[in-house]
Coordinates of C-alpha atoms in Angstrom, one line a residue:
X1317 CA 24.4 20.8 3.1
X1318 CA 22.5 17.4 2.8
X1319 CA 24.5 14.7 4.3
X1320 CA 25.2 11.2 2.6
X1321 CA 23.5 8.3 4.1
X1322 CA 22.8 4.6 3.6
X1323 CA 26.3 3.8 2.5
X1324 CA 27.2 1.0 5.0
X1325 CA 25.9 -1.7 2.3
X1326 CA 28.3 -0.4 -0.1
X1327 CA 31.1 -0.8 2.5
X1328 CA 30.3 -4.5 3.3
X1329 CA 29.7 -5.5 -0.3
X1330 CA 32.0 -8.5 -1.2
X1331 CA 32.8 -7.0 -4.6
X1332 CA 33.8 -3.8 -2.9
X1333 CA 36.1 -5.8 -0.5
X1334 CA 37.8 -7.8 -3.4
X1335 CA 38.4 -4.6 -5.6
X1336 CA 39.8 -2.8 -2.4
X1337 CA 42.1 -5.8 -1.9
X1338 CA 43.3 -5.7 -5.6
X1339 CA 43.7 -2.0 -5.8
X1340 CA 45.1 -1.5 -2.4
X1341 CA 48.0 -4.1 -3.0
X1342 CA 49.0 -3.1 -6.6
X1343 CA 52.4 -1.8 -5.2
X1344 CA 52.7 -4.3 -2.4
X1345 CA 52.7 -7.6 -4.1
X1346 CA 56.3 -8.4 -3.0
X1347 CA 55.3 -8.1 0.8
X1348 CA 55.0 -11.4 2.8
X1349 CA 51.4 -10.8 3.7
X1350 CA 50.2 -10.2 0.1
X1351 CA 52.3 -13.2 -1.3
X1352 CA 50.0 -15.5 0.5
X1353 CA 47.1 -14.4 -1.8
X1354 CA 49.0 -14.8 -5.1
X1355 CA 48.9 -17.7 -7.4
X1356 CA 51.2 -20.5 -6.1
X1357 CA 54.6 -21.4 -7.9
X1358 CA 53.1 -24.4 -9.7
X1359 CA 50.4 -22.5 -11.3
X1360 CA 52.7 -19.7 -12.3
X1361 CA 55.0 -22.3 -14.0
X1362 CA 52.2 -23.7 -16.1
X1363 CA 50.9 -20.1 -17.0
X1364 CA 53.4 -17.2 -16.8
X1365 CA 50.7 -14.5 -17.3
X1366 CA 49.5 -15.5 -13.7
X1367 CA 52.8 -14.1 -12.3
X1368 CA 52.5 -11.5 -9.6
X1369 CA 48.6 -11.7 -9.8
X1370 CA 46.1 -12.3 -7.0
X1371 CA 44.4 -15.7 -7.0
X1372 CA 40.7 -14.8 -7.4
X1373 CA 39.8 -17.9 -5.1
X1374 CA 42.2 -16.7 -2.4
X1375 CA 41.2 -13.1 -2.8
X1376 CA 37.6 -13.7 -2.6
X1377 CA 38.0 -15.8 0.5
X1378 CA 40.0 -13.1 2.2
X1379 CA 37.5 -10.4 1.1
X1380 CA 34.6 -12.6 2.5
X1381 CA 36.4 -13.0 5.9
X1382 CA 36.9 -9.2 6.1
X1383 CA 33.2 -8.5 5.3
X1384 CA 32.0 -11.1 7.9
X1385 CA 34.2 -9.2 10.8
X1386 CA 32.6 -5.9 9.9
X1387 CA 29.1 -7.3 9.9
X1388 CA 29.7 -9.0 13.2
X1389 CA 31.2 -6.2 14.8
X1390 CA 34.5 -8.2 15.6
X1391 CA 36.8 -6.1 13.6
X1392 CA 39.1 -3.9 15.7
X1393 CA 41.9 -1.7 14.2
X1394 CA 45.2 -2.9 15.0
X1395 CA 48.2 -0.7 16.1
X1396 CA 50.1 0.4 13.1
X1397 CA 53.9 -0.2 12.7
X1398 CA 55.8 3.0 13.2
X1399 CA 58.6 3.9 10.9
X1400 CA 61.0 6.8 10.6
X1401 CA 61.8 6.8 6.9
X1402 CA 63.4 9.1 4.4
X1403 CA 60.8 9.8 1.7
X1404 CA 61.8 11.2 -1.6
X1405 CA 59.8 14.0 -3.0
X1406 CA 58.7 13.2 -6.7
X1407 CA 58.2 16.9 -7.3
X1408 CA 62.1 17.4 -6.6
X1409 CA 65.3 15.7 -6.5
X1410 CA 65.2 15.8 -2.6
X1411 CA 63.2 14.5 0.2
X1412 CA 62.7 14.5 3.9
X1413 CA 62.5 12.3 7.0
X1414 CA 58.8 11.4 8.0
X1415 CA 57.2 9.6 10.7
X1416 CA 55.2 6.9 9.1
X1417 CA 52.4 4.6 10.4
X1418 CA 52.0 1.3 8.4
X1419 CA 48.6 -0.5 8.9
X1420 CA 48.3 -4.3 8.6
X1421 CA 47.0 -5.6 5.3
X1422 CA 43.6 -6.3 6.7
X1423 CA 43.1 -2.7 8.2
X1424 CA 44.7 -1.2 4.8
X1425 CA 42.0 -3.2 2.8
X1426 CA 39.2 -1.8 5.0
X1427 CA 40.6 1.8 4.6
X1428 CA 40.1 1.3 0.8
X1429 CA 36.6 -0.2 1.3
X1430 CA 35.5 2.7 3.6
X1431 CA 36.8 5.4 1.4
X1432 CA 35.3 3.9 -1.9
X1433 CA 31.9 4.1 -0.3
X1434 CA 32.5 7.6 1.4
X1435 CA 34.1 9.2 -1.7
X1436 CA 31.0 11.0 -2.8
X1437 CA 30.7 12.5 0.7
X1438 CA 34.3 13.8 0.5
X1439 CA 34.1 15.3 -2.9
X1440 CA 30.8 16.9 -2.4
X1441 CA 31.4 20.7 -1.6
X1442 CA 35.1 20.5 -2.2
X1443 CA 36.7 23.6 -3.5
X1444 CA 37.4 23.3 -7.5
X1445 CA 41.2 24.0 -6.9
X1446 CA 41.7 21.7 -4.0
X1447 CA 44.6 19.6 -5.3
X1448 CA 46.5 16.6 -3.9
X1449 CA 45.3 13.0 -3.7
X1450 CA 42.2 14.0 -5.6
X1451 CA 41.4 12.2 -9.0
X1452 CA 41.9 14.3 -12.0
X1453 CA 43.6 17.1 -9.8
X1454 CA 47.2 16.2 -10.0
X1455 CA 50.2 18.0 -11.4
X1456 CA 48.6 18.2 -15.0
X1457 CA 45.7 20.0 -13.4
X1458 CA 48.1 22.4 -11.6
X1459 CA 50.2 23.1 -14.6
X1460 CA 47.3 23.9 -16.8
X1461 CA 45.3 26.0 -14.1
X1462 CA 48.2 28.0 -12.8
X1463 CA 49.9 28.7 -16.2
X1464 CA 46.4 30.0 -17.4
X1465 CA 46.2 32.3 -14.5
X1466 CA 49.7 33.6 -14.8
X1467 CA 49.7 34.1 -18.7
X1468 CA 46.1 35.0 -19.5
X1469 CA 44.9 37.1 -16.7
X1470 CA 46.6 40.4 -17.0
X1471 CA 45.6 41.8 -13.6
X1472 CA 47.6 39.0 -11.9
X1473 CA 50.7 40.8 -10.7
X1474 CA 51.8 39.3 -7.3
X1475 CA 51.8 35.9 -5.7
X1476 CA 52.6 34.2 -2.3
X1477 CA 53.0 30.7 -1.1
X1478 CA 52.0 29.8 2.4
X1479 CA 52.8 26.5 4.2
X1480 CA 51.0 25.3 7.2
X1481 CA 53.5 24.4 10.3
X1482 CA 53.3 20.5 11.1
X1483 CA 49.9 20.3 9.5
X1484 CA 49.4 16.5 9.7
X1485 CA 50.6 16.3 13.2
X1486 CA 48.5 19.1 14.4
X1487 CA 45.1 18.0 13.0
X1488 CA 42.5 17.9 16.0
X1489 CA 40.7 14.4 16.1
X1490 CA 37.4 15.9 17.6
X1491 CA 37.2 18.6 14.9
X1492 CA 37.9 16.1 12.2
X1493 CA 35.3 13.8 13.6
X1494 CA 32.8 16.7 13.7
X1495 CA 33.5 17.5 10.2
X1496 CA 33.0 13.8 9.2
X1497 CA 29.5 14.0 10.8
X1498 CA 28.6 17.1 8.8
X1499 CA 29.1 15.1 5.6
X1500 CA 28.1 11.4 6.4
X1501 CA 24.9 10.3 8.2
X1502 CA 25.6 6.6 8.7
X1503 CA 26.5 5.4 12.1
X1504 CA 28.4 2.1 11.2
X1505 CA 30.5 4.1 8.6
X1506 CA 31.3 6.8 11.1
X1507 CA 32.4 4.1 13.6
X1508 CA 34.9 2.8 11.2
X1509 CA 36.2 6.3 10.4
X1510 CA 36.6 6.9 14.0
X1511 CA 38.5 3.7 14.6
X1512 CA 40.9 4.8 11.9
X1513 CA 41.4 8.2 13.5
X1514 CA 42.0 6.8 17.0
X1515 CA 44.4 4.1 15.9
X1516 CA 47.4 6.1 15.9
X1517 CA 49.0 8.9 18.0
X1518 CA 48.0 11.5 15.4
X1519 CA 44.6 11.9 13.8
X1520 CA 45.9 11.8 10.0
X1521 CA 48.9 9.4 10.0
X1522 CA 51.2 9.8 7.0
X1523 CA 51.0 6.3 5.6
X1524 CA 47.3 5.7 5.9
X1525 CA 45.2 5.8 2.7
X1526 CA 42.4 7.9 4.0
X1527 CA 44.8 10.7 5.5
X1528 CA 45.0 12.9 2.5
X1529 CA 41.3 12.9 2.2
X1530 CA 40.9 13.7 5.9
X1531 CA 43.4 16.6 5.4
X1532 CA 41.4 18.0 2.5
X1533 CA 38.0 17.7 4.5
X1534 CA 39.8 19.4 7.5
X1535 CA 40.7 22.6 5.4
X1536 CA 37.6 22.7 3.2
X1537 CA 36.0 25.6 5.2
X1538 CA 39.3 27.6 4.8
X1539 CA 39.0 27.1 1.0
X1540 CA 35.6 28.7 0.9
X1541 CA 36.4 31.4 3.4
X1542 CA 39.2 32.5 1.1
X1543 CA 36.9 32.4 -1.8
X1544 CA 33.9 34.1 -0.3
X1545 CA 34.7 36.3 2.6
X1546 CA 38.1 38.0 1.6
X1547 CA 37.1 41.2 -0.2
X1548 CA 36.6 44.8 0.0
X1549 CA 33.8 46.9 -1.2
X1550 CA 34.4 49.9 -3.7
X1551 CA 31.6 51.8 -5.3
X1552 CA 29.1 49.1 -4.4
X1553 CA 31.2 46.3 -5.7
X1554 CA 33.0 43.6 -4.2
X1555 CA 36.6 43.3 -5.1
X1556 CA 38.5 40.2 -3.8
X1557 CA 41.8 40.3 -2.1
X1558 CA 42.8 37.0 -3.7
X1559 CA 42.2 36.8 -7.5
X1560 CA 43.0 33.2 -7.7
X1561 CA 43.4 30.5 -5.0
X1562 CA 44.9 27.0 -5.1
X1563 CA 45.7 24.6 -2.3
X1564 CA 47.9 21.6 -2.8
X1565 CA 47.2 19.8 0.6
X1566 CA 49.0 22.1 3.1
X1567 CA 50.5 24.4 0.6
X1568 CA 48.5 27.5 -0.3
X1569 CA 48.9 29.6 -3.5
X1570 CA 47.5 33.2 -3.4
X1571 CA 47.4 35.3 -6.6
X1572 CA 46.5 39.0 -6.4
X1573 CA 46.7 42.3 -8.1
X1574 CA 48.4 44.2 -5.2
X1575 CA 50.7 43.6 -2.3
X1576 CA 48.3 45.4 0.1
X1577 CA 45.4 43.1 -0.7
X1578 CA 47.6 40.0 -0.3
X1579 CA 48.8 41.2 3.1
X1580 CA 45.1 41.6 4.1
X1581 CA 44.3 38.1 2.9
X1582 CA 47.4 36.5 4.7
X1583 CA 46.3 38.4 8.0
X1584 CA 42.8 36.8 7.6
X1585 CA 43.9 33.4 6.8
X1586 CA 46.4 33.3 9.8
X1587 CA 43.7 34.5 12.2
X1588 CA 41.1 32.0 10.7
X1589 CA 43.6 29.1 11.2
X1590 CA 44.5 29.9 14.7
X1591 CA 40.9 30.7 15.9
X1592 CA 39.3 27.7 14.3
X1593 CA 42.1 25.0 14.3
X1594 CA 45.0 26.2 16.3
X1595 CA 47.2 26.0 13.3
X1596 CA 50.1 28.3 12.3
X1597 CA 51.5 29.6 9.0
X1598 CA 55.3 29.3 8.7
X1599 CA 57.2 32.6 8.7
X1600 CA 58.9 31.8 5.4
X1601 CA 56.4 33.3 3.1
X1602 CA 57.1 36.3 1.1
X1603 CA 55.0 38.4 -1.5
X1604 CA 56.6 38.4 -4.9
X1605 CA 56.0 39.9 -8.3
X1606 CA 55.3 37.5 -11.0
X1607 CA 58.2 37.0 -13.3
X1608 CA 58.5 38.0 -17.0
X1609 CA 61.4 37.6 -19.4
X1610 CA 63.5 40.2 -21.2
X1611 CA 66.5 40.1 -23.4
X1612 CA 69.7 40.8 -21.5
X1613 CA 73.0 40.4 -23.3
X1614 CA 71.5 38.2 -26.0
X1615 CA 69.9 35.8 -23.4
X1616 CA 66.3 35.7 -22.1
X1617 CA 66.3 36.4 -18.3
X1618 CA 63.6 37.3 -15.8
X1619 CA 63.2 41.0 -15.2
X1620 CA 64.8 42.5 -12.1
X1621 CA 62.8 42.0 -8.9
X1622 CA 60.5 39.3 -10.5
X1623 CA 60.3 35.7 -9.6
X1624 CA 59.2 32.2 -10.5
X1625 CA 56.2 30.9 -8.9
X1626 CA 57.3 27.3 -7.8
X1627 CA 54.4 24.9 -6.9
X1628 CA 53.6 21.3 -7.8
X1629 CA 56.8 20.6 -9.4
X1630 CA 56.6 23.5 -11.9
X1631 CA 57.8 27.0 -12.1
X1632 CA 55.5 29.7 -13.5
X1633 CA 55.9 33.1 -14.9
X1634 CA 54.0 35.5 -17.2
X1635 CA 55.4 33.9 -20.5
X1636 CA 56.7 30.5 -19.5
X1637 CA 56.1 27.3 -17.5
X1638 CA 59.1 25.0 -16.8
X1639 CA 59.9 22.1 -14.6
X1640 CA 61.4 22.6 -11.2
X1641 CA 65.3 22.6 -11.2
X1642 CA 65.5 19.5 -9.2
X1643 CA 63.6 17.5 -11.6
X1644 CA 65.8 18.8 -14.6
X1645 CA 68.8 17.6 -12.7
X1646 CA 67.3 14.1 -11.7
X1647 CA 66.1 13.4 -15.1
X1648 CA 69.5 14.2 -16.8
X1649 CA 71.3 12.0 -14.4
X1650 CA 68.8 9.1 -14.8
X1651 CA 68.9 9.4 -18.7
X1652 CA 72.8 9.4 -18.6
X1653 CA 72.8 6.5 -16.3
X1654 CA 70.5 4.4 -18.5
X1655 CA 72.4 5.2 -21.6
X1656 CA 75.3 3.5 -20.0
X1657 CA 73.4 0.3 -19.3
X1658 CA 72.6 -2.8 -21.5
X1659 CA 69.2 -3.4 -19.9
X1660 CA 66.6 -1.1 -18.2
X1661 CA 65.0 -2.0 -14.8
X1662 CA 61.3 -1.6 -14.4
X1663 CA 61.7 1.1 -11.9
X1664 CA 64.1 3.1 -14.3
X1665 CA 61.4 2.8 -17.2
X1666 CA 58.7 4.0 -14.9
X1667 CA 60.7 6.8 -13.5
X1668 CA 62.0 8.2 -16.8
X1669 CA 58.5 8.1 -18.5
X1670 CA 57.0 9.8 -15.6
X1671 CA 59.6 12.6 -15.8
X1672 CA 59.0 12.9 -19.5
X1673 CA 55.4 13.2 -19.0
X1674 CA 56.2 16.1 -16.5
X1675 CA 58.1 17.8 -19.1
X1676 CA 55.4 17.4 -21.9
X1677 CA 52.9 19.5 -19.8
X1678 CA 55.2 22.8 -19.9
X1679 CA 57.7 24.6 -22.0
X1680 CA 60.4 22.0 -21.5
X1681 CA 59.8 19.8 -24.6
X1682 CA 63.2 20.8 -26.0
X1683 CA 64.8 19.4 -22.9
X1684 CA 63.4 15.9 -23.9
X1685 CA 65.1 16.1 -27.4
X1686 CA 68.4 17.3 -26.0
X1687 CA 68.9 15.6 -22.7
X1688 CA 66.8 12.4 -22.8
X1689 CA 66.3 10.9 -26.3
X1690 CA 70.1 10.7 -27.1
X1691 CA 70.5 8.3 -24.2
X1692 CA 67.2 6.6 -23.7
X1693 CA 64.8 4.8 -26.1
X1694 CA 61.4 5.8 -24.9
X1695 CA 59.7 3.2 -27.0
X1696 CA 61.7 0.5 -25.4
X1697 CA 60.9 1.7 -21.8
X1698 CA 57.2 1.8 -22.6
X1699 CA 57.5 -1.7 -23.9
X1700 CA 59.0 -2.9 -20.6
X1701 CA 56.2 -1.4 -18.6
X1702 CA 53.3 -2.6 -20.9
X1703 CA 54.9 -6.3 -20.8
X1704 CA 55.0 -6.2 -17.0
X1705 CA 51.6 -4.7 -16.6
X1706 CA 50.2 -7.4 -19.0
X1707 CA 51.0 -10.0 -16.4
X1708 CA 49.5 -8.0 -13.4
X1709 CA 45.8 -8.1 -12.3
X1710 CA 44.5 -4.6 -12.3

C-alpha cells in the first residue's frame, strides 16, 4: 500500500491549529485553561451572542504559539493527569470504572492537529464495517447494517460476540509504531505520533483523542484476516466461515450459517490475536441462534433457544430491531423526571433528544408515543439546544 507523505505542512498550518482549538474545546469551555481564551465579561455584557465563544484574537495567538513550538522543535508532550473515574455507557444505563489520562490543553490541541492531517492515512485501507469513532459509522450505521444482515439474508442463522480482554491496556507500542510507519511517510509527523504514544504508561490511553484511531489501526489486519482467509473449499468454490463481520472497537460480531464454521473462525481469530499481538479473547462468548418471534398465548415472543443479538445499543433478531433494555429504562425515567419539572436543563434536553433519535432508528417508535411525548415537549427541548448552540462558536 502506498504511504501518505508530505503532510507536515498541513499539521503546522495556523488555520489547522485554530480549527483544532475550536473543535477540541467544544465541550470543555467551562475549564479554567479554556476560559482564558473566551471573550471577556465586558464584551459579553455588550453582546450576549459572544457568550461561551472563543475570542478569535486570543485563539489565533494561541494557535500561532503552538505552531511556532512545533516548527522550532521545542514542543515536548507533558505528562497527562491520571484519573480513576466512573464513566457512563451511553449505549446502556450502566457504566464502569476506567483509568483515564487527561492531557494538557496544548497537547490536546496538537492531538487534533496531527489527527486531522493524518486522517487520510488512517481511513485508507480500513474495513468497511470497522465502527466506533469513525465518521458516518456510528450507531446509525450499526443499526442499518446489522438489521439488514439479520432480516434480509436468509442464510444467516447463528451469531457470536467476541470481546478482547483488556484491549487498550494490552496494545504494544512498538507494534503500533510499526503500523503507523506502514501508513505514513513523514518523519516529523511520525515523531509527534511517537511522542503521543510514549507520553503515558499505556500506548493507547483512554482520554486521548487519537486513541480510538490507534485502536482501529492496530486491529486493521485482523479485520482483513477474517474477511479474506477464513474459508473452506467445496467443489472448487470458497465458502466463508463468517458470512458477515463487524467490529465495534474491541467488540467483534460474527454471523454465520452454521455453528461448526463459527467455531473454526473463533479458533483462527484467537490464534491470530495471540500469535501477532499477544491478545486474548474473553471466555464469555457463546454461539447463539438468531431470534425469531412466534405467537405464544396471544403474545409475540422469541422462539425457544433463539436469542437477541445485542450490539451498539440495539438488539437484533430476524424480524425486529429494538433498543437495548437499559436505554428503554433510562429514557422512561428521564422523561418522567422532566415531566415533573417546570424548566428543562440543557443536559436533559440533549439527553432526551439523543435517546429519541436512538429509538427512531429501529422498531421502537411506538415507545416515543407511549412513554416520552406524554411527559416531554420535544419541540421545546430542541429549541433550548438551538438557542444555546446559536451563541456558541462552531
